[in-house]
């Protein structure tokens, strides 16, 4: 049999839809969420705060915590004393006190948190503040108050100390009253008891009350013939406490020529001789008045009625170690005439005569008399008193 032939159908091409040709579904529109303005402000502030804090911690880590050590909001120190010797009250002046208190609080805070305080304590202990000058101050002087500290300890403790110096101008010190120690001070030549001319200083009582002492010198080995130099010394500290300063400590004083010893009675005028005798007569009268105008002689008492004539006699026998001495003799009138009325009674002054710098003359003597006579052969002299 003839094999049946199958009818072969022609292939039909089926077109495929390409992806891009597939109509896309229209996407749904989403609504945008808006952040409210207040939220933006809070966010920004928070960001800035976090950024600032972070930056501050970075600054502290690198730079260290700033600490103003000396505050300028403080009154100037107190000054005392006098201009030129003023002092500053350093005991009660501590402009670093506030900063030191902050450090104390920080040390305590770290200790409570069990943090190491060694470096901070070392920094605290190292801070030392004070004035560059505290004494001998004048009004208008500049003084400095400054602090030092351990820089290594500050670095380790992460602290940056600043404002370490303050400058002040001294004011308000009292002015010393200048005291002239030579007001009404004078000097003169006088005759001492050793038969020599000496210089006598006159110091007013009001100056002596300040405790000032005085001395003089010639300005050389010998007197220059016309002047001396007077020196004043005082306890300066005691004087300043009383508010005074000496305006000077030395002055030249015109004293005049040194007194000259008379070597011959002919150098004296009659008026000068009379003046010497009158001065000595007054001394003798005072002595006789004290004796009741009587004196012992041997075992009796002689009544003295008065003082008679007098004269000056040169007598070197009484001056074995000196020359040109004089004796002034006063005759005494008594109620005892002795044998044949030949007994004589007198009183004698032994000394030397000087012509002073002002031209006057003086008789220098150490003689004084007792209330008794001594002598022999009818010549009796009022005995000298033992000195």
Short mmCIF file of C-alpha atoms in Angstrom, two decimals:
data_model
loop_
_atom_site.label_atom_id
_atom_site.label_comp_id
_atom_site.label_asym_id
_atom_site.label_seq_id
_atom_site.Cartn_x
_atom_site.Cartn_y
_atom_site.Cartn_z
CA UNK A 1 0.00 0.00 0.00
CA UNK A 2 0.94 3.13 -0.86
CA UNK A 3 2.01 4.96 2.25
CA UNK A 4 -0.20 7.77 3.18
CA UNK A 5 1.33 11.00 2.93
CA UNK A 6 0.79 13.29 5.86
CA UNK A 7 -0.04 16.74 5.09
CA UNK A 8 2.52 18.93 6.48
CA UNK A 9 1.19 22.22 7.60
CA UNK A 10 3.37 25.21 6.83
CA UNK A 11 4.93 26.76 9.92
CA UNK A 12 3.32 29.95 11.05
CA UNK A 13 5.64 32.46 12.57
CA UNK A 14 4.31 33.89 15.88
CA UNK A 15 5.73 37.23 16.59
CA UNK A 16 7.12 37.72 20.19
CA UNK A 17 6.50 40.87 22.07
CA UNK A 18 9.79 42.67 22.91
CA UNK A 19 10.23 43.88 26.43
CA UNK A 20 10.55 47.39 25.47
CA UNK A 21 7.45 47.08 23.48
CA UNK A 22 5.44 46.04 26.49
CA UNK A 23 3.57 49.08 27.66
CA UNK A 24 4.97 50.13 31.04
CA UNK A 25 2.60 50.83 33.84
CA UNK A 26 2.58 54.44 34.85
CA UNK A 27 4.37 54.73 38.30
CA UNK A 28 2.46 56.16 41.21
CA UNK A 29 3.67 59.52 42.42
CA UNK A 30 5.01 59.53 46.06
CA UNK A 31 4.34 62.46 48.34
CA UNK A 32 7.54 64.21 49.71
CA UNK A 33 7.83 64.49 53.52
CA UNK A 34 8.71 68.00 54.69
CA UNK A 35 10.82 68.55 57.91
CA UNK A 36 9.37 71.37 59.97
CA UNK A 37 11.48 74.51 60.37
CA UNK A 38 11.74 74.22 64.19
CA UNK A 39 13.11 70.70 63.74
CA UNK A 40 15.75 72.05 61.35
CA UNK A 41 16.79 74.63 63.97
CA UNK A 42 17.04 72.00 66.71
CA UNK A 43 19.01 69.75 64.40
CA UNK A 44 21.40 72.55 63.41
CA UNK A 45 21.98 73.63 67.01
CA UNK A 46 22.57 70.07 68.04
CA UNK A 47 25.03 69.61 65.23
CA UNK A 48 26.86 72.79 66.08
CA UNK A 49 26.91 71.88 69.78
CA UNK A 50 28.32 68.47 69.07
CA UNK A 51 30.82 69.99 66.70
CA UNK A 52 31.77 72.70 69.27
CA UNK A 53 32.15 70.27 72.12
CA UNK A 54 34.24 68.04 70.01
CA UNK A 55 36.34 70.97 68.87
CA UNK A 56 36.69 72.23 72.45
CA UNK A 57 37.93 68.84 73.63
CA UNK A 58 40.35 68.77 70.76
CA UNK A 59 41.49 72.34 71.68
CA UNK A 60 41.90 71.38 75.34
CA UNK A 61 43.81 68.28 74.39
CA UNK A 62 46.20 70.22 72.18
CA UNK A 63 46.30 73.64 73.86
CA UNK A 64 45.38 72.89 77.47
CA UNK A 65 42.73 74.43 79.67
CA UNK A 66 43.20 78.20 80.02
CA UNK A 67 43.42 79.58 83.55
CA UNK A 68 43.74 83.29 84.35
CA UNK A 69 46.11 83.31 87.31
CA UNK A 70 46.06 87.01 88.26
CA UNK A 71 42.73 88.75 88.11
CA UNK A 72 42.76 92.45 87.30
CA UNK A 73 39.48 92.98 89.14
CA UNK A 74 41.20 93.73 92.40
CA UNK A 75 42.09 96.86 94.36
CA UNK A 76 45.74 97.99 94.36
CA UNK A 77 47.88 96.90 97.31
CA UNK A 78 48.12 99.01 100.45
CA UNK A 79 51.27 101.06 101.01
CA UNK A 80 52.68 102.22 104.34
CA UNK A 81 55.52 104.30 105.70
CA UNK A 82 57.15 107.39 104.30
CA UNK A 83 58.26 108.42 100.84
CA UNK A 84 61.64 106.84 100.21
CA UNK A 85 61.16 104.21 102.92
CA UNK A 86 57.71 102.96 101.98
CA UNK A 87 56.53 99.35 102.22
CA UNK A 88 53.83 97.35 100.45
CA UNK A 89 51.39 95.08 102.31
CA UNK A 90 52.21 91.73 100.74
CA UNK A 91 50.54 89.68 103.47
CA UNK A 92 47.03 90.75 102.49
CA UNK A 93 47.44 90.97 98.73
CA UNK A 94 46.74 87.75 96.77
CA UNK A 95 45.16 88.35 93.35
CA UNK A 96 45.92 84.70 92.49
CA UNK A 97 43.58 83.46 95.23
CA UNK A 98 40.59 82.85 92.93
CA UNK A 99 42.66 80.82 90.46
CA UNK A 100 44.23 78.81 93.26
CA UNK A 101 40.76 78.02 94.58
CA UNK A 102 39.72 76.77 91.13
CA UNK A 103 42.72 74.46 91.08
CA UNK A 104 41.86 73.19 94.56
CA UNK A 105 38.32 72.41 93.44
CA UNK A 106 39.59 70.65 90.32
CA UNK A 107 41.99 68.55 92.40
CA UNK A 108 39.14 67.57 94.72
CA UNK A 109 36.86 66.81 91.75
CA UNK A 110 39.44 64.55 90.09
CA UNK A 111 40.08 62.77 93.36
CA UNK A 112 36.34 62.06 93.76
CA UNK A 113 36.35 60.52 90.28
CA UNK A 114 39.44 58.49 91.19
CA UNK A 115 41.48 60.30 88.60
CA UNK A 116 45.19 60.93 89.01
CA UNK A 117 45.88 64.32 90.60
CA UNK A 118 49.67 64.17 90.90
CA UNK A 119 50.47 66.57 88.05
CA UNK A 120 47.75 69.01 89.02
CA UNK A 121 48.85 68.95 92.65
CA UNK A 122 52.45 69.49 91.58
CA UNK A 123 51.34 72.48 89.48
CA UNK A 124 49.35 73.88 92.41
CA UNK A 125 52.31 73.53 94.79
CA UNK A 126 54.72 75.15 92.33
CA UNK A 127 52.81 78.41 91.90
CA UNK A 128 54.71 81.20 93.66
CA UNK A 129 53.62 84.84 93.50
CA UNK A 130 55.07 88.02 94.98
CA UNK A 131 56.33 91.57 94.49
CA UNK A 132 59.69 92.39 92.98
CA UNK A 133 60.16 95.09 95.69
CA UNK A 134 58.53 95.50 99.08
CA UNK A 135 60.69 98.13 100.86
CA UNK A 136 62.39 101.45 100.22
CA UNK A 137 59.56 102.65 98.01
CA UNK A 138 58.99 106.18 96.70
CA UNK A 139 55.76 107.68 95.49
CA UNK A 140 55.61 107.11 91.73
CA UNK A 141 57.73 103.94 91.76
CA UNK A 142 56.60 101.06 89.56
CA UNK A 143 56.42 97.69 91.29
CA UNK A 144 55.58 94.32 89.74
CA UNK A 145 53.55 91.46 91.14
CA UNK A 146 54.30 88.28 89.20
CA UNK A 147 53.87 84.51 89.47
CA UNK A 148 56.09 81.58 88.51
CA UNK A 149 55.07 77.92 88.18
CA UNK A 150 56.33 74.53 87.05
CA UNK A 151 55.77 74.58 83.29
CA UNK A 152 56.24 70.81 82.97
CA UNK A 153 53.62 70.14 85.63
CA UNK A 154 51.22 72.52 83.85
CA UNK A 155 51.73 70.68 80.57
CA UNK A 156 51.20 67.29 82.19
CA UNK A 157 48.09 68.57 83.97
CA UNK A 158 46.87 69.99 80.63
CA UNK A 159 46.66 73.57 81.91
CA UNK A 160 47.65 76.79 80.17
CA UNK A 161 48.29 79.52 82.78
CA UNK A 162 48.01 83.11 81.58
CA UNK A 163 48.01 86.70 82.96
CA UNK A 164 51.01 86.20 85.21
CA UNK A 165 52.11 89.82 85.74
CA UNK A 166 50.51 92.93 87.29
CA UNK A 167 52.16 96.36 87.51
CA UNK A 168 51.30 99.02 90.10
CA UNK A 169 52.31 102.63 90.74
CA UNK A 170 53.19 103.44 94.36
CA UNK A 171 51.20 106.31 95.84
CA UNK A 172 49.96 107.71 99.14
CA UNK A 173 53.23 107.47 101.07
CA UNK A 174 53.73 110.18 103.68
CA UNK A 175 56.40 112.78 103.20
CA UNK A 176 59.18 112.96 105.81
CA UNK A 177 59.56 116.21 107.69
CA UNK A 178 63.12 117.38 107.23
CA UNK A 179 64.84 118.19 110.51
CA UNK A 180 67.81 120.55 110.60
CA UNK A 181 70.02 119.20 113.41
CA UNK A 182 72.07 122.38 113.55
CA UNK A 183 69.34 124.90 114.33
CA UNK A 184 70.69 127.13 117.14
CA UNK A 185 73.65 124.78 117.67
CA UNK A 186 76.79 126.69 118.61
CA UNK A 187 80.32 126.17 119.90
CA UNK A 188 82.73 128.19 121.94
CA UNK A 189 86.19 127.99 123.41
CA UNK A 190 86.19 127.35 127.15
CA UNK A 191 88.92 126.67 129.66
CA UNK A 192 88.98 123.18 131.09
CA UNK A 193 90.20 122.09 134.51
CA UNK A 194 93.44 120.79 133.09
CA UNK A 195 94.66 124.34 132.31
CA UNK A 196 93.85 123.95 128.63
CA UNK A 197 91.47 125.57 126.20
CA UNK A 198 88.72 123.20 125.05
CA UNK A 199 85.73 123.47 122.74
CA UNK A 200 82.26 123.40 124.27
CA UNK A 201 79.21 122.56 122.14
CA UNK A 202 75.82 124.02 122.94
CA UNK A 203 72.88 121.83 121.87
CA UNK A 204 69.27 123.04 122.36
CA UNK A 205 67.09 120.77 124.50
CA UNK A 206 64.56 120.24 121.73
CA UNK A 207 67.22 118.69 119.51
CA UNK A 208 68.50 116.46 122.29
CA UNK A 209 64.98 115.07 122.67
CA UNK A 210 65.35 113.48 119.21
CA UNK A 211 68.29 111.44 120.48
CA UNK A 212 70.79 113.21 118.22
CA UNK A 213 74.42 113.06 119.34
CA UNK A 214 77.04 115.61 118.36
CA UNK A 215 80.79 115.65 117.97
CA UNK A 216 83.34 117.88 116.29
CA UNK A 217 86.62 117.59 114.44
CA UNK A 218 89.16 119.97 112.98
CA UNK A 219 88.93 118.64 109.45
CA UNK A 220 92.64 117.89 109.72
CA UNK A 221 95.30 117.04 112.25
CA UNK A 222 95.36 120.54 113.72
CA UNK A 223 93.00 123.42 114.27
CA UNK A 224 92.93 125.68 111.22
CA UNK A 225 92.64 128.81 113.33
CA UNK A 226 89.05 129.79 112.56
CA UNK A 227 86.52 126.92 112.25
CA UNK A 228 85.56 123.39 113.25
CA UNK A 229 83.22 120.78 111.73
CA UNK A 230 80.26 119.67 113.85
CA UNK A 231 78.77 116.25 113.10
CA UNK A 232 75.26 115.07 114.02
CA UNK A 233 74.35 111.39 114.36
CA UNK A 234 70.97 109.84 115.09
CA UNK A 235 69.16 106.52 115.13
CA UNK A 236 67.77 106.94 111.62
CA UNK A 237 65.17 104.19 111.94
CA UNK A 238 63.79 105.61 115.18
CA UNK A 239 63.83 109.09 113.68
CA UNK A 240 61.95 107.91 110.59
CA UNK A 241 59.35 106.16 112.70
CA UNK A 242 58.69 109.58 114.20
CA UNK A 243 58.38 110.98 110.66
CA UNK A 244 61.68 112.88 110.47
CA UNK A 245 64.84 112.80 108.43
CA UNK A 246 67.99 114.80 109.04
CA UNK A 247 68.46 117.45 106.39
CA UNK A 248 72.24 117.32 106.89
CA UNK A 249 74.76 115.60 109.13
CA UNK A 250 77.68 118.04 109.17
CA UNK A 251 78.29 121.76 109.20
CA UNK A 252 81.31 124.04 109.39
CA UNK A 253 81.16 126.41 112.35
CA UNK A 254 83.23 129.57 112.63
CA UNK A 255 84.75 129.41 116.09
CA UNK A 256 87.44 132.03 115.88
CA UNK A 257 91.09 131.87 117.00
CA UNK A 258 92.11 129.42 119.65
CA UNK A 259 92.54 131.05 123.10
CA UNK A 260 96.14 132.04 123.70
CA UNK A 261 97.86 131.57 127.03
CA UNK A 262 99.34 134.76 128.51
CA UNK A 263 103.02 134.34 129.36
CA UNK A 264 103.68 137.74 130.88
CA UNK A 265 101.43 139.93 133.04
CA UNK A 266 102.65 142.93 131.06
CA UNK A 267 100.53 141.60 128.18
CA UNK A 268 97.47 142.51 130.23
CA UNK A 269 95.95 145.96 130.49
CA UNK A 270 95.12 147.35 133.92
CA UNK A 271 91.44 146.93 133.16
CA UNK A 272 92.01 143.26 132.36
CA UNK A 273 93.98 142.72 135.57
CA UNK A 274 91.20 144.37 137.55
CA UNK A 275 88.59 142.16 135.88
CA UNK A 276 90.54 139.01 136.80
CA UNK A 277 90.91 140.10 140.43
CA UNK A 278 87.23 141.00 140.67
CA UNK A 279 86.15 137.59 139.38
CA UNK A 280 88.41 135.78 141.88
CA UNK A 281 87.31 138.07 144.72
CA UNK A 282 83.73 136.99 144.14
CA UNK A 283 84.80 133.34 144.33
CA UNK A 284 86.69 133.96 147.57
CA UNK A 285 83.76 135.80 149.16
CA UNK A 286 81.51 132.82 148.42
CA UNK A 287 84.02 130.47 150.10
CA UNK A 288 84.39 132.67 153.20
CA UNK A 289 80.62 133.00 153.44
CA UNK A 290 80.42 129.21 153.53
CA UNK A 291 83.06 129.17 156.33
CA UNK A 292 81.14 131.74 158.39
CA UNK A 293 83.96 134.24 157.82
CA UNK A 294 86.28 132.37 160.14
CA UNK A 295 89.05 129.79 159.82
CA UNK A 296 90.95 127.51 162.17
CA UNK A 297 94.60 128.09 162.99
CA UNK A 298 96.52 125.70 165.22
CA UNK A 299 94.20 125.35 168.24
CA UNK A 300 92.24 128.54 167.81
CA UNK A 301 89.88 130.23 165.41
CA UNK A 302 90.62 133.41 163.53
CA UNK A 303 87.81 135.76 162.66
CA UNK A 304 88.04 137.23 159.12
CA UNK A 305 86.70 140.73 158.90
CA UNK A 306 87.12 141.32 155.18
CA UNK A 307 89.19 141.08 152.03
CA UNK A 308 91.92 143.64 151.50
CA UNK A 309 94.21 144.43 148.58
CA UNK A 310 95.11 141.93 145.85
CA UNK A 311 97.75 141.60 143.18
CA UNK A 312 98.87 139.21 140.43
CA UNK A 313 102.23 137.52 140.79
CA UNK A 314 103.98 135.37 138.23
CA UNK A 315 104.89 132.11 139.93
CA UNK A 316 106.26 129.12 138.01
CA UNK A 317 107.13 127.13 141.14
CA UNK A 318 103.61 125.70 141.15
CA UNK A 319 103.83 124.60 137.50
CA UNK A 320 106.76 122.22 137.25
CA UNK A 321 105.19 120.58 134.19
CA UNK A 322 104.03 123.88 132.68
CA UNK A 323 105.36 127.38 132.39
CA UNK A 324 104.09 130.88 132.89
CA UNK A 325 101.58 130.26 135.67
CA UNK A 326 100.24 133.07 137.84
CA UNK A 327 99.22 133.47 141.47
CA UNK A 328 96.60 135.98 142.49
CA UNK A 329 97.02 136.94 146.19
CA UNK A 330 94.30 138.50 148.38
CA UNK A 331 95.20 140.00 151.76
CA UNK A 332 92.75 139.17 154.55
CA UNK A 333 91.79 141.44 157.43
CA UNK A 334 91.46 139.39 160.64
CA UNK A 335 90.96 140.03 164.38
CA UNK A 336 94.29 138.38 165.19
CA UNK A 337 97.50 140.40 164.80
CA UNK A 338 99.92 137.99 166.54
CA UNK A 339 103.26 138.94 167.99
CA UNK A 340 104.19 142.55 167.46
CA UNK A 341 101.31 142.85 164.99
CA UNK A 342 103.47 141.25 162.33
CA UNK A 343 101.26 138.24 161.44
CA UNK A 344 99.79 138.31 157.94
CA UNK A 345 96.86 136.38 156.48
CA UNK A 346 96.03 135.87 152.85
CA UNK A 347 94.26 133.62 150.28
CA UNK A 348 95.79 132.61 146.97
CA UNK A 349 94.49 131.38 143.62
CA UNK A 350 96.92 129.59 141.31
CA UNK A 351 96.22 129.30 137.59
CA UNK A 352 96.84 130.49 134.10
CA UNK A 353 95.52 133.39 132.09
CA UNK A 354 94.14 133.02 128.56
CA UNK A 355 93.15 135.56 126.00
CA UNK A 356 89.95 134.20 124.48
CA UNK A 357 88.95 134.28 120.82
CA UNK A 358 86.71 137.30 121.42
CA UNK A 359 89.65 139.22 122.93
CA UNK A 360 88.57 138.91 126.57
CA UNK A 361 90.83 137.37 129.24
CA UNK A 362 90.04 134.58 131.69
CA UNK A 363 91.89 133.19 134.68
CA UNK A 364 91.84 129.40 134.72
CA UNK A 365 92.23 127.86 138.15
CA UNK A 366 91.45 124.71 140.05
CA UNK A 367 92.02 126.32 143.45
CA UNK A 368 89.38 126.15 146.18
CA UNK A 369 89.84 126.82 149.89
CA UNK A 370 89.17 125.08 153.19
CA UNK A 371 88.18 126.84 156.43
CA UNK A 372 91.63 126.84 158.03
CA UNK A 373 94.99 128.59 157.78
CA UNK A 374 98.37 127.03 157.36
CA UNK A 375 101.86 128.58 157.56
CA UNK A 376 104.68 129.58 159.90
CA UNK A 377 106.67 132.54 161.18
CA UNK A 378 103.59 134.69 161.21
CA UNK A 379 102.69 134.20 157.51
CA UNK A 380 99.46 132.29 157.16
CA UNK A 381 97.58 131.34 154.01
CA UNK A 382 94.10 129.96 153.67
CA UNK A 383 94.62 126.28 153.01
CA UNK A 384 93.59 124.80 149.72
CA UNK A 385 90.70 122.32 149.86
CA UNK A 386 91.33 118.73 148.78
CA UNK A 387 89.50 118.05 145.49
#
